[in-house]
PDB file of C-alpha atoms in Angstrom:
ATOM      1  CA  MET A   1      25.172   7.888  -1.235  1.00  0.00           C
ATOM      2  CA  ARG A   2      21.940   7.698   0.951  1.00  0.00           C
ATOM      3  CA  GLU A   3      21.991   4.902   3.548  1.00  0.00           C
ATOM      4  CA  ILE A   4      18.388   3.269   3.019  1.00  0.00           C
ATOM      5  CA  CYS A   5      16.339   0.616   4.728  1.00  0.00           C
ATOM      6  CA  VAL A   6      13.115  -1.498   3.320  1.00  0.00           C
ATOM      7  CA  ILE A   7      11.933  -3.750   5.549  1.00  0.00           C
ATOM      8  CA  GLY A   8      10.240  -6.322   3.482  1.00  0.00           C
ATOM      9  CA  GLY A   9       9.842  -5.099  -0.183  1.00  0.00           C
ATOM     10  CA  ASN A  10      10.729  -8.871  -1.276  1.00  0.00           C
ATOM     11  CA  ARG A  11       7.730  -8.906  -4.047  1.00  0.00           C
ATOM     12  CA  TYR A  12       5.502  -6.658  -6.378  1.00  0.00           C
ATOM     13  CA  PHE A  13       6.078  -2.865  -5.719  1.00  0.00           C
ATOM     14  CA  GLY A  14       8.340  -3.397  -2.914  1.00  0.00           C
ATOM     15  CA  LYS A  15      10.613  -5.193  -5.437  1.00  0.00           C
ATOM     16  CA  ARG A  16      10.302  -2.327  -8.020  1.00  0.00           C
ATOM     17  CA  LEU A  17      11.045   0.326  -5.448  1.00  0.00           C
ATOM     18  CA  ILE A  18      14.515  -1.308  -4.652  1.00  0.00           C
ATOM     19  CA  GLU A  19      15.170  -1.883  -7.857  1.00  0.00           C
ATOM     20  CA  ARG A  20      14.805   2.248  -8.380  1.00  0.00           C
ATOM     21  CA  LEU A  21      16.753   2.921  -5.406  1.00  0.00           C
ATOM     22  CA  LEU A  22      19.659   0.943  -6.364  1.00  0.00           C
ATOM     23  CA  ASN A  23      19.705   2.770  -9.663  1.00  0.00           C
ATOM     24  CA  TYR A  24      19.597   5.776  -7.983  1.00  0.00           C
ATOM     25  CA  GLY A  25      22.887   4.775  -6.507  1.00  0.00           C
ATOM     26  CA  ASP A  26      21.700   4.464  -2.996  1.00  0.00           C
ATOM     27  CA  HIS A  27      23.068   1.900  -0.512  1.00  0.00           C
ATOM     28  CA  VAL A  28      19.991  -0.305   0.267  1.00  0.00           C
ATOM     29  CA  THR A  29      19.548  -2.864   3.264  1.00  0.00           C
ATOM     30  CA  VAL A  30      16.466  -5.313   3.339  1.00  0.00           C
ATOM     31  CA  ILE A  31      15.315  -6.773   6.169  1.00  0.00           C
ATOM     32  CA  ASN A  32      13.191  -9.810   6.238  1.00  0.00           C
ATOM     33  CA  ARG A  33      13.009 -12.983   7.758  1.00  0.00           C
ATOM     34  CA  GLY A  34      14.598 -14.698   5.161  1.00  0.00           C
ATOM     35  CA  SER A  35      12.162 -16.737   3.689  1.00  0.00           C
ATOM     36  CA  SER A  36      13.047 -14.933   0.438  1.00  0.00           C
ATOM     37  CA  GLU A  37      15.985 -13.336  -1.113  1.00  0.00           C
ATOM     38  CA  PRO A  38      16.136  -9.431  -2.070  1.00  0.00           C
ATOM     39  CA  PRO A  39      17.306  -8.531  -5.003  1.00  0.00           C
ATOM     40  CA  SER A  40      21.064  -8.451  -6.037  1.00  0.00           C
ATOM     41  CA  GLY A  41      23.320  -5.270  -4.854  1.00  0.00           C
ATOM     42  CA  VAL A  42      21.821  -5.090  -1.339  1.00  0.00           C
ATOM     43  CA  THR A  43      22.536  -5.555   2.080  1.00  0.00           C
ATOM     44  CA  HIS A  44      20.348  -8.299   3.559  1.00  0.00           C
ATOM     45  CA  LEU A  45      19.814  -8.499   7.013  1.00  0.00           C
ATOM     46  CA  ILE A  46      17.652 -11.718   8.267  1.00  0.00           C
ATOM     47  CA  ALA A  47      15.569 -10.699  11.525  1.00  0.00           C
ATOM     48  CA  ASP A  48      12.094 -10.964  12.531  1.00  0.00           C
ATOM     49  CA  ARG A  49      10.291  -7.240  12.588  1.00  0.00           C
ATOM     50  CA  ASP A  50       7.975  -8.301  15.573  1.00  0.00           C
ATOM     51  CA  ASP A  51      10.496  -9.342  17.750  1.00  0.00           C
ATOM     52  CA  GLU A  52      12.639  -6.313  18.792  1.00  0.00           C
ATOM     53  CA  ALA A  53      15.636  -8.126  19.983  1.00  0.00           C
ATOM     54  CA  SER A  54      15.984 -10.049  16.638  1.00  0.00           C
ATOM     55  CA  LEU A  55      15.534  -6.644  15.010  1.00  0.00           C
ATOM     56  CA  ARG A  56      17.899  -4.418  17.424  1.00  0.00           C
ATOM     57  CA  ALA A  57      20.864  -7.456  17.084  1.00  0.00           C
ATOM     58  CA  ALA A  58      20.257  -7.570  12.910  1.00  0.00           C
ATOM     59  CA  LEU A  59      20.316  -3.832  12.676  1.00  0.00           C
ATOM     60  CA  GLY A  60      23.328  -3.408  15.258  1.00  0.00           C
ATOM     61  CA  THR A  61      24.674   0.160  15.432  1.00  0.00           C
ATOM     62  CA  ARG A  62      23.314   0.895  11.676  1.00  0.00           C
ATOM     63  CA  THR A  63      21.489   3.963  11.088  1.00  0.00           C
ATOM     64  CA  PHE A  64      19.475   5.324   7.962  1.00  0.00           C
ATOM     65  CA  ASP A  65      18.451   8.260   5.787  1.00  0.00           C
ATOM     66  CA  VAL A  66      15.384   6.553   5.123  1.00  0.00           C
ATOM     67  CA  VAL A  67      13.255   3.637   6.393  1.00  0.00           C
ATOM     68  CA  PHE A  68      10.773   2.116   4.230  1.00  0.00           C
ATOM     69  CA  ASP A  69       8.391  -0.105   6.278  1.00  0.00           C
ATOM     70  CA  GLN A  70       6.529  -2.616   3.217  1.00  0.00           C
ATOM     71  CA  VAL A  71       5.131  -4.780   5.673  1.00  0.00           C
ATOM     72  CA  CYS A  72       3.625  -2.769   8.923  1.00  0.00           C
ATOM     73  CA  TYR A  73      -0.149  -4.177   9.611  1.00  0.00           C
ATOM     74  CA  THR A  74      -0.841  -3.261  13.195  1.00  0.00           C
ATOM     75  CA  PRO A  75      -0.234  -0.572  15.535  1.00  0.00           C
ATOM     76  CA  ARG A  76       2.274  -3.069  17.491  1.00  0.00           C
ATOM     77  CA  GLN A  77       4.362  -3.502  14.949  1.00  0.00           C
ATOM     78  CA  ALA A  78       4.526   0.176  14.351  1.00  0.00           C
ATOM     79  CA  ARG A  79       5.059   0.990  18.202  1.00  0.00           C
ATOM     80  CA  LEU A  80       8.076  -1.899  18.143  1.00  0.00           C
ATOM     81  CA  ALA A  81       9.592   0.220  14.794  1.00  0.00           C
ATOM     82  CA  ARG A  82       8.914   3.463  16.555  1.00  0.00           C
ATOM     83  CA  ARG A  83      10.973   2.356  19.887  1.00  0.00           C
ATOM     84  CA  VAL A  84      14.029   0.251  17.301  1.00  0.00           C
ATOM     85  CA  PHE A  85      14.293   3.094  14.693  1.00  0.00           C
ATOM     86  CA  ALA A  86      14.504   5.991  16.808  1.00  0.00           C
ATOM     87  CA  GLY A  87      17.636   7.885  16.725  1.00  0.00           C
ATOM     88  CA  ARG A  88      18.216   5.772  13.610  1.00  0.00           C
ATOM     89  CA  THR A  89      16.660   7.418  10.602  1.00  0.00           C
ATOM     90  CA  ARG A  90      15.826  11.149   9.557  1.00  0.00           C
ATOM     91  CA  ARG A  91      12.793   9.552   7.590  1.00  0.00           C
ATOM     92  CA  TYR A  92      10.267   7.112   7.406  1.00  0.00           C
ATOM     93  CA  VAL A  93       7.891   6.373   5.081  1.00  0.00           C
ATOM     94  CA  LEU A  94       4.859   3.420   6.105  1.00  0.00           C
ATOM     95  CA  THR A  95       3.133   2.281   2.875  1.00  0.00           C
ATOM     96  CA  SER A  96      -0.688   2.572   4.049  1.00  0.00           C
ATOM     97  CA  THR A  97      -3.776   1.506   1.952  1.00  0.00           C
ATOM     98  CA  VAL A  98      -6.615   3.161   0.597  1.00  0.00           C
ATOM     99  CA  GLU A  99      -8.398   0.847   3.156  1.00  0.00           C
ATOM    100  CA  VAL A 100      -7.847   3.468   6.173  1.00  0.00           C
ATOM    101  CA  TYR A 101     -11.090   5.332   4.631  1.00  0.00           C
ATOM    102  CA  GLU A 102     -13.366   1.713   4.559  1.00  0.00           C
ATOM    103  CA  TYR A 103     -15.675   3.798   6.664  1.00  0.00           C
ATOM    104  CA  GLU A 104     -16.191   6.691   4.101  1.00  0.00           C
ATOM    105  CA  HIS A 105     -18.655   7.078   1.581  1.00  0.00           C
ATOM    106  CA  SER A 106     -18.136  10.098  -0.221  1.00  0.00           C
ATOM    107  CA  ALA A 107     -19.625  11.172  -3.592  1.00  0.00           C
ATOM    108  CA  ALA A 108     -16.686  13.656  -3.846  1.00  0.00           C
ATOM    109  CA  PRO A 109     -12.770  12.133  -3.575  1.00  0.00           C
ATOM    110  CA  VAL A 110     -11.485  11.567  -0.008  1.00  0.00           C
ATOM    111  CA  ARG A 111      -8.878  13.809   1.094  1.00  0.00           C
ATOM    112  CA  GLU A 112      -6.377  12.840   3.633  1.00  0.00           C
ATOM    113  CA  ASP A 113      -7.802  14.849   6.586  1.00  0.00           C
ATOM    114  CA  ALA A 114     -10.769  12.270   6.582  1.00  0.00           C
ATOM    115  CA  VAL A 115      -8.748   9.766   8.807  1.00  0.00           C
ATOM    116  CA  ASP A 116      -6.448  12.163  10.756  1.00  0.00           C
ATOM    117  CA  PRO A 117      -3.637   9.932  12.524  1.00  0.00           C
ATOM    118  CA  LEU A 118      -3.844  12.150  15.240  1.00  0.00           C
ATOM    119  CA  THR A 119      -7.642  11.374  16.184  1.00  0.00           C
ATOM    120  CA  VAL A 120      -7.428   7.831  15.708  1.00  0.00           C
ATOM    121  CA  ALA A 121      -7.599   5.349  18.490  1.00  0.00           C
ATOM    122  CA  VAL A 122      -4.994   3.142  19.618  1.00  0.00           C
ATOM    123  CA  ASP A 123      -5.936  -0.519  21.015  1.00  0.00           C
ATOM    124  CA  THR A 124      -2.961  -2.737  21.073  1.00  0.00           C
ATOM    125  CA  ALA A 125      -4.286  -5.132  23.190  1.00  0.00           C
ATOM    126  CA  ALA A 126      -6.449  -6.619  20.051  1.00  0.00           C
ATOM    127  CA  PRO A 127      -5.544  -9.971  19.044  1.00  0.00           C
ATOM    128  CA  TRP A 128      -3.099  -8.722  16.295  1.00  0.00           C
ATOM    129  CA  ASP A 129      -1.107 -11.584  16.083  1.00  0.00           C
ATOM    130  CA  ASP A 130      -4.050 -13.927  14.468  1.00  0.00           C
ATOM    131  CA  PRO A 131      -3.864 -13.709  11.144  1.00  0.00           C
ATOM    132  CA  ASP A 132      -7.227 -13.958  10.532  1.00  0.00           C
ATOM    133  CA  PHE A 133      -8.339 -10.752  12.932  1.00  0.00           C
ATOM    134  CA  ARG A 134      -5.422  -8.971  11.235  1.00  0.00           C
ATOM    135  CA  GLU A 135      -6.748  -9.435   7.515  1.00  0.00           C
ATOM    136  CA  GLU A 136     -10.301  -8.919   8.625  1.00  0.00           C
ATOM    137  CA  HIS A 137      -9.277  -5.752  10.073  1.00  0.00           C
ATOM    138  CA  TYR A 138      -6.492  -4.888   7.495  1.00  0.00           C
ATOM    139  CA  GLY A 139      -8.089  -1.252   7.271  1.00  0.00           C
ATOM    140  CA  GLU A 140      -7.859  -0.662  10.856  1.00  0.00           C
ATOM    141  CA  GLY A 141      -4.352  -1.911  11.510  1.00  0.00           C
ATOM    142  CA  LYS A 142      -3.122   0.701   9.276  1.00  0.00           C
ATOM    143  CA  ARG A 143      -4.994   3.398  10.910  1.00  0.00           C
ATOM    144  CA  GLN A 144      -3.602   2.826  13.816  1.00  0.00           C
ATOM    145  CA  ALA A 145      -0.292   2.175  12.660  1.00  0.00           C
ATOM    146  CA  GLU A 146      -0.316   5.548  11.430  1.00  0.00           C
ATOM    147  CA  ALA A 147      -1.391   6.759  14.470  1.00  0.00           C
ATOM    148  CA  VAL A 148       1.419   5.481  16.426  1.00  0.00           C
ATOM    149  CA  LEU A 149       3.662   7.169  14.239  1.00  0.00           C
ATOM    150  CA  ALA A 150       1.918  10.319  14.629  1.00  0.00           C
ATOM    151  CA  GLN A 151       0.705  10.583  17.994  1.00  0.00           C
ATOM    152  CA  ASP A 152       2.760  11.972  20.737  1.00  0.00           C
ATOM    153  CA  SER A 153       2.103   9.122  23.395  1.00  0.00           C
ATOM    154  CA  GLU A 154       5.530   8.452  23.929  1.00  0.00           C
ATOM    155  CA  GLY A 155       6.937  12.100  24.231  1.00  0.00           C
ATOM    156  CA  GLY A 156       5.999  13.028  20.688  1.00  0.00           C
ATOM    157  CA  PRO A 157       6.876  11.515  17.030  1.00  0.00           C
ATOM    158  CA  ALA A 158      10.211   9.404  17.337  1.00  0.00           C
ATOM    159  CA  PHE A 159      11.192  10.699  13.279  1.00  0.00           C
ATOM    160  CA  PRO A 160       9.493  12.688  10.800  1.00  0.00           C
ATOM    161  CA  TYR A 161       7.368  10.099   9.063  1.00  0.00           C
ATOM    162  CA  VAL A 162       4.923   9.748   5.984  1.00  0.00           C
ATOM    163  CA  SER A 163       2.257   7.374   5.619  1.00  0.00           C
ATOM    164  CA  VAL A 164       1.659   6.884   1.981  1.00  0.00           C
ATOM    165  CA  ARG A 165      -1.918   5.569   1.366  1.00  0.00           C
ATOM    166  CA  VAL A 166      -1.562   3.186  -1.814  1.00  0.00           C
ATOM    167  CA  ALA A 167      -4.327   3.122  -3.882  1.00  0.00           C
ATOM    168  CA  HIS A 168      -5.381  -0.690  -5.210  1.00  0.00           C
ATOM    169  CA  VAL A 169      -2.512  -1.342  -7.607  1.00  0.00           C
ATOM    170  CA  LEU A 170      -2.828  -3.167 -11.026  1.00  0.00           C
ATOM    171  CA  GLY A 171      -0.128  -4.399 -13.344  1.00  0.00           C
ATOM    172  CA  GLY A 172       2.653  -6.332 -13.376  1.00  0.00           C
ATOM    173  CA  ALA A 173       3.160 -10.145 -14.750  1.00  0.00           C
ATOM    174  CA  ASP A 174       4.164 -10.603 -10.462  1.00  0.00           C
ATOM    175  CA  ASP A 175       0.596  -9.538  -9.395  1.00  0.00           C
ATOM    176  CA  PHE A 176      -0.119 -12.020  -6.621  1.00  0.00           C
ATOM    177  CA  THR A 177      -3.448 -10.845  -5.266  1.00  0.00           C
ATOM    178  CA  GLY A 178      -5.285 -13.018  -8.167  1.00  0.00           C
ATOM    179  CA  ARG A 179      -7.831 -10.564  -8.463  1.00  0.00           C
ATOM    180  CA  VAL A 180      -8.025  -9.465 -12.407  1.00  0.00           C
ATOM    181  CA  GLY A 181      -7.066 -13.454 -12.734  1.00  0.00           C
ATOM    182  CA  HIS A 182     -10.458 -13.726 -11.006  1.00  0.00           C
ATOM    183  CA  TYR A 183     -12.325 -11.787 -13.544  1.00  0.00           C
ATOM    184  CA  ALA A 184     -10.435 -13.318 -16.531  1.00  0.00           C
ATOM    185  CA  ALA A 185     -11.330 -16.671 -15.444  1.00  0.00           C
ATOM    186  CA  ARG A 186     -15.164 -16.026 -15.018  1.00  0.00           C
ATOM    187  CA  ILE A 187     -15.330 -13.751 -18.325  1.00  0.00           C
ATOM    188  CA  ARG A 188     -13.543 -16.899 -20.159  1.00  0.00           C
ATOM    189  CA  ALA A 189     -16.107 -19.411 -18.765  1.00  0.00           C
ATOM    190  CA  GLY A 190     -19.150 -17.137 -18.710  1.00  0.00           C
ATOM    191  CA  GLU A 191     -19.840 -16.995 -15.057  1.00  0.00           C
ATOM    192  CA  PRO A 192     -21.250 -14.384 -13.324  1.00  0.00           C
ATOM    193  CA  ILE A 193     -19.585 -11.769 -11.792  1.00  0.00           C
ATOM    194  CA  ALA A 194     -21.232 -10.938  -8.186  1.00  0.00           C
ATOM    195  CA  VAL A 195     -21.232  -7.226  -7.484  1.00  0.00           C
ATOM    196  CA  PRO A 196     -23.321  -5.080  -5.165  1.00  0.00           C
ATOM    197  CA  ALA A 197     -26.288  -3.776  -5.881  1.00  0.00           C
ATOM    198  CA  GLU A 198     -25.005  -0.288  -5.955  1.00  0.00           C
ATOM    199  CA  ASN A 199     -21.289  -0.871  -7.200  1.00  0.00           C
ATOM    200  CA  HIS A 200     -19.650   2.487  -7.119  1.00  0.00           C
ATOM    201  CA  PRO A 201     -15.847   3.405  -8.903  1.00  0.00           C
ATOM    202  CA  ALA A 202     -12.389   3.073  -7.011  1.00  0.00           C
ATOM    203  CA  THR A 203      -8.960   4.641  -7.331  1.00  0.00           C
ATOM    204  CA  TYR A 204      -6.343   2.925  -8.695  1.00  0.00           C
ATOM    205  CA  VAL A 205      -2.560   3.255  -9.276  1.00  0.00           C
ATOM    206  CA  TYR A 206      -0.156   1.505 -11.699  1.00  0.00           C
ATOM    207  CA  VAL A 207       2.515  -1.115  -9.830  1.00  0.00           C
ATOM    208  CA  GLU A 208       5.423   1.193 -11.800  1.00  0.00           C
ATOM    209  CA  GLU A 209       4.150   4.244 -10.626  1.00  0.00           C
ATOM    210  CA  ILE A 210       3.527   3.696  -7.322  1.00  0.00           C
ATOM    211  CA  ALA A 211       7.086   2.470  -7.129  1.00  0.00           C
ATOM    212  CA  ASP A 212       8.388   5.775  -8.740  1.00  0.00           C
ATOM    213  CA  PHE A 213       6.176   7.882  -6.266  1.00  0.00           C
ATOM    214  CA  LEU A 214       7.910   6.120  -3.322  1.00  0.00           C
ATOM    215  CA  ALA A 215      11.310   6.482  -4.439  1.00  0.00           C
ATOM    216  CA  TRP A 216      10.540   9.957  -5.089  1.00  0.00           C
ATOM    217  CA  ALA A 217       9.266  10.345  -1.445  1.00  0.00           C
ATOM    218  CA  ALA A 218      12.091   9.339  -0.060  1.00  0.00           C
ATOM    219  CA  GLY A 219      13.819  12.178  -1.296  1.00  0.00           C
ATOM    220  CA  GLN A 220      11.086  15.038  -0.591  1.00  0.00           C
ATOM    221  CA  GLU A 221      10.797  16.649   3.197  1.00  0.00           C
ATOM    222  CA  PHE A 222       7.016  16.173   3.321  1.00  0.00           C
ATOM    223  CA  THR A 223       5.090  14.503   6.526  1.00  0.00           C
ATOM    224  CA  GLY A 224       1.879  12.936   7.538  1.00  0.00           C
ATOM    225  CA  PRO A 225      -0.452  11.295   5.004  1.00  0.00           C
ATOM    226  CA  VAL A 226      -0.389  11.519   1.144  1.00  0.00           C
ATOM    227  CA  ASN A 227      -3.102  10.122  -0.990  1.00  0.00           C
ATOM    228  CA  ALA A 228      -1.122   8.101  -4.078  1.00  0.00           C
ATOM    229  CA  ASN A 229      -3.474   7.264  -6.635  1.00  0.00           C
ATOM    230  CA  ALA A 230      -4.145   7.804 -10.571  1.00  0.00           C
ATOM    231  CA  TYR A 231      -6.455  10.353 -11.444  1.00  0.00           C
ATOM    232  CA  GLY A 232      -9.855   8.446 -13.331  1.00  0.00           C
ATOM    233  CA  PRO A 233     -11.654   6.217 -10.793  1.00  0.00           C
ATOM    234  CA  LEU A 234     -12.344   2.833 -12.188  1.00  0.00           C
ATOM    235  CA  THR A 235     -15.298   0.844 -12.054  1.00  0.00           C
ATOM    236  CA  THR A 236     -15.903  -3.193 -11.877  1.00  0.00           C
ATOM    237  CA  ALA A 237     -17.277  -2.889 -15.489  1.00  0.00           C
ATOM    238  CA  ASP A 238     -13.901  -0.384 -16.800  1.00  0.00           C
ATOM    239  CA  ILE A 239     -11.569  -3.276 -15.725  1.00  0.00           C
ATOM    240  CA  CYS A 240     -13.637  -6.297 -16.730  1.00  0.00           C
ATOM    241  CA  ALA A 241     -13.755  -4.355 -20.494  1.00  0.00           C
ATOM    242  CA  GLU A 242     -10.078  -4.094 -20.321  1.00  0.00           C
ATOM    243  CA  ILE A 243      -9.926  -7.585 -19.655  1.00  0.00           C
ATOM    244  CA  GLU A 244     -12.722  -8.604 -22.302  1.00  0.00           C
ATOM    245  CA  ARG A 245     -10.538  -6.961 -24.799  1.00  0.00           C
ATOM    246  CA  THR A 246      -7.758  -9.064 -23.705  1.00  0.00           C
ATOM    247  CA  THR A 247      -9.338 -12.748 -23.456  1.00  0.00           C
ATOM    248  CA  GLY A 248     -11.998 -12.046 -25.747  1.00  0.00           C
ATOM    249  CA  GLY A 249     -14.998 -13.066 -23.549  1.00  0.00           C
ATOM    250  CA  LYS A 250     -18.106 -11.599 -22.271  1.00  0.00           C
ATOM    251  CA  ALA A 251     -18.658 -10.122 -18.558  1.00  0.00           C
ATOM    252  CA  GLU A 252     -21.861 -10.912 -17.286  1.00  0.00           C
ATOM    253  CA  PHE A 253     -22.719  -8.809 -13.685  1.00  0.00           C
ATOM    254  CA  HIS A 254     -24.883 -10.197 -11.026  1.00  0.00           C
ATOM    255  CA  ALA A 255     -26.407  -7.640  -8.376  1.00  0.00           C
ATOM    256  CA  VAL A 256     -26.286  -9.040  -5.058  1.00  0.00           C
ATOM    257  CA  GLU A 257     -28.062  -7.351  -1.901  1.00  0.00           C
ATOM    258  CA  VAL A 258     -26.585  -9.655   0.749  1.00  0.00           C
ATOM    259  CA  GLY A 259     -23.147 -11.822   0.465  1.00  0.00           C
ATOM    260  CA  GLU A 260     -19.596 -11.642  -0.492  1.00  0.00           C
ATOM    261  CA  VAL A 261     -19.212  -9.861  -4.325  1.00  0.00           C
ATOM    262  CA  SER A 262     -16.297  -9.820  -6.681  1.00  0.00           C
ATOM    263  CA  PRO A 263     -12.975  -8.275  -5.969  1.00  0.00           C
ATOM    264  CA  PHE A 264     -12.713  -4.121  -7.280  1.00  0.00           C
ATOM    265  CA  SER A 265     -16.154  -3.899  -6.179  1.00  0.00           C
ATOM    266  CA  PHE A 266     -17.660  -1.788  -3.590  1.00  0.00           C
ATOM    267  CA  ALA A 267     -20.594  -0.609  -1.968  1.00  0.00           C
ATOM    268  CA  ARG A 268     -19.008   2.568  -0.568  1.00  0.00           C
ATOM    269  CA  SER A 269     -17.722   5.521  -2.687  1.00  0.00           C
ATOM    270  CA  TYR A 270     -14.155   5.996  -1.060  1.00  0.00           C
ATOM    271  CA  ALA A 271     -12.188   7.130  -4.078  1.00  0.00           C
ATOM    272  CA  MET A 272      -9.064   8.736  -3.294  1.00  0.00           C
ATOM    273  CA  ASP A 273      -8.067  12.663  -3.912  1.00  0.00           C
ATOM    274  CA  ASN A 274      -4.257  13.147  -4.782  1.00  0.00           C
ATOM    275  CA  SER A 275      -4.177  16.994  -4.849  1.00  0.00           C
ATOM    276  CA  ARG A 276      -1.857  17.008  -1.816  1.00  0.00           C
ATOM    277  CA  ALA A 277       0.518  14.910  -3.563  1.00  0.00           C
ATOM    278  CA  ALA A 278      -0.085  17.352  -7.075  1.00  0.00           C
ATOM    279  CA  ARG A 279       1.338  20.127  -4.722  1.00  0.00           C
ATOM    280  CA  LEU A 280       4.153  18.259  -3.297  1.00  0.00           C
ATOM    281  CA  GLY A 281       5.182  18.182  -6.817  1.00  0.00           C
ATOM    282  CA  TYR A 282       4.569  14.192  -7.945  1.00  0.00           C
ATOM    283  CA  THR A 283       1.491  14.402 -10.849  1.00  0.00           C
ATOM    284  CA  PHE A 284      -0.067  10.931 -11.046  1.00  0.00           C
ATOM    285  CA  ARG A 285      -1.115   9.627 -14.662  1.00  0.00           C
ATOM    286  CA  ASP A 286      -4.669   8.878 -15.826  1.00  0.00           C
ATOM    287  CA  THR A 287      -5.960   5.093 -15.731  1.00  0.00           C
ATOM    288  CA  SER A 288      -6.960   5.445 -19.343  1.00  0.00           C
ATOM    289  CA  GLU A 289      -2.778   5.992 -19.936  1.00  0.00           C
ATOM    290  CA  TRP A 290      -1.411   2.349 -18.149  1.00  0.00           C
ATOM    291  CA  LEU A 291      -5.247   0.452 -17.718  1.00  0.00           C
ATOM    292  CA  PRO A 292      -4.830  -1.385 -21.205  1.00  0.00           C
ATOM    293  CA  GLN A 293      -1.000  -2.139 -20.346  1.00  0.00           C
ATOM    294  CA  ALA A 294      -1.573  -3.086 -16.990  1.00  0.00           C
ATOM    295  CA  ILE A 295      -4.047  -5.657 -17.620  1.00  0.00           C
ATOM    296  CA  ALA A 296      -2.303  -7.183 -20.494  1.00  0.00           C
ATOM    297  CA  GLU A 297       0.777  -7.724 -18.450  1.00  0.00           C
ATOM    298  CA  THR A 298      -1.025  -9.692 -15.528  1.00  0.00           C
ATOM    299  CA  LEU A 299      -2.782 -11.457 -17.647  1.00  0.00           C
ATOM    300  CA  VAL A 300       0.490 -12.865 -19.846  1.00  0.00           C
ATOM    301  CA  SER A 301       1.656 -14.769 -16.458  1.00  0.00           C
TER     302      SER A 301
END
């Protein structure tokens, strides 16, 4: 039985990850602020991950084989976690994001080395505690969080770490983002969908498959960044076509040069290359294999 800690993880694919770990027979400890109950069968510790004393008090003398950090958004949070979990875990898995590549614009799928955490500058003095700033700088916060775990400014990495750069997630009746619902509502109402004048495809992953991948990664030995995405990038039109089949409506796109655009529409191309995951032994499916199911189960909710 492995001892596994999950920081956050009470909803969406984090919840599914915990279910998989329990099914494997792992002992799972979940840390959150107590605002919601984790799945049954886990040890629940209540602590504020931004408060070092609170986190240390909740953990006591516990140690873990693997720690999953589902809610690390800033370099400050990563630095605190590095201090607290040094000597407590043999493996640290940070849930990162495709948005670390938000400055890329590449016709070819982007590999992990396009953003090397060892070269990313860290600015812990930025106003990371401001929710608006943190949301606006989501990709930058994740980039810098990865950098804190990778760089040796504090005497070398505190523990072997993995940063799973998760593609845009689709599927699940519990999809809390509202992005698919946004499109469905506009299609049903016959309202225009704003997209960039040059709208690029992006990479996605099915909610069940990212939970599978994270659970698989717990038992591996590789370290560093890894892209986690399905084969088959999708355009806004691809997603809307599936929504059309489900709702019976018709999508009307409106190209804009300047201004706000709909979710899942991108002025830059930074689709991810998942060949490292394949070399390590995990093969993602193609989006065509799960997109209809993902859209249907989200719209049923």
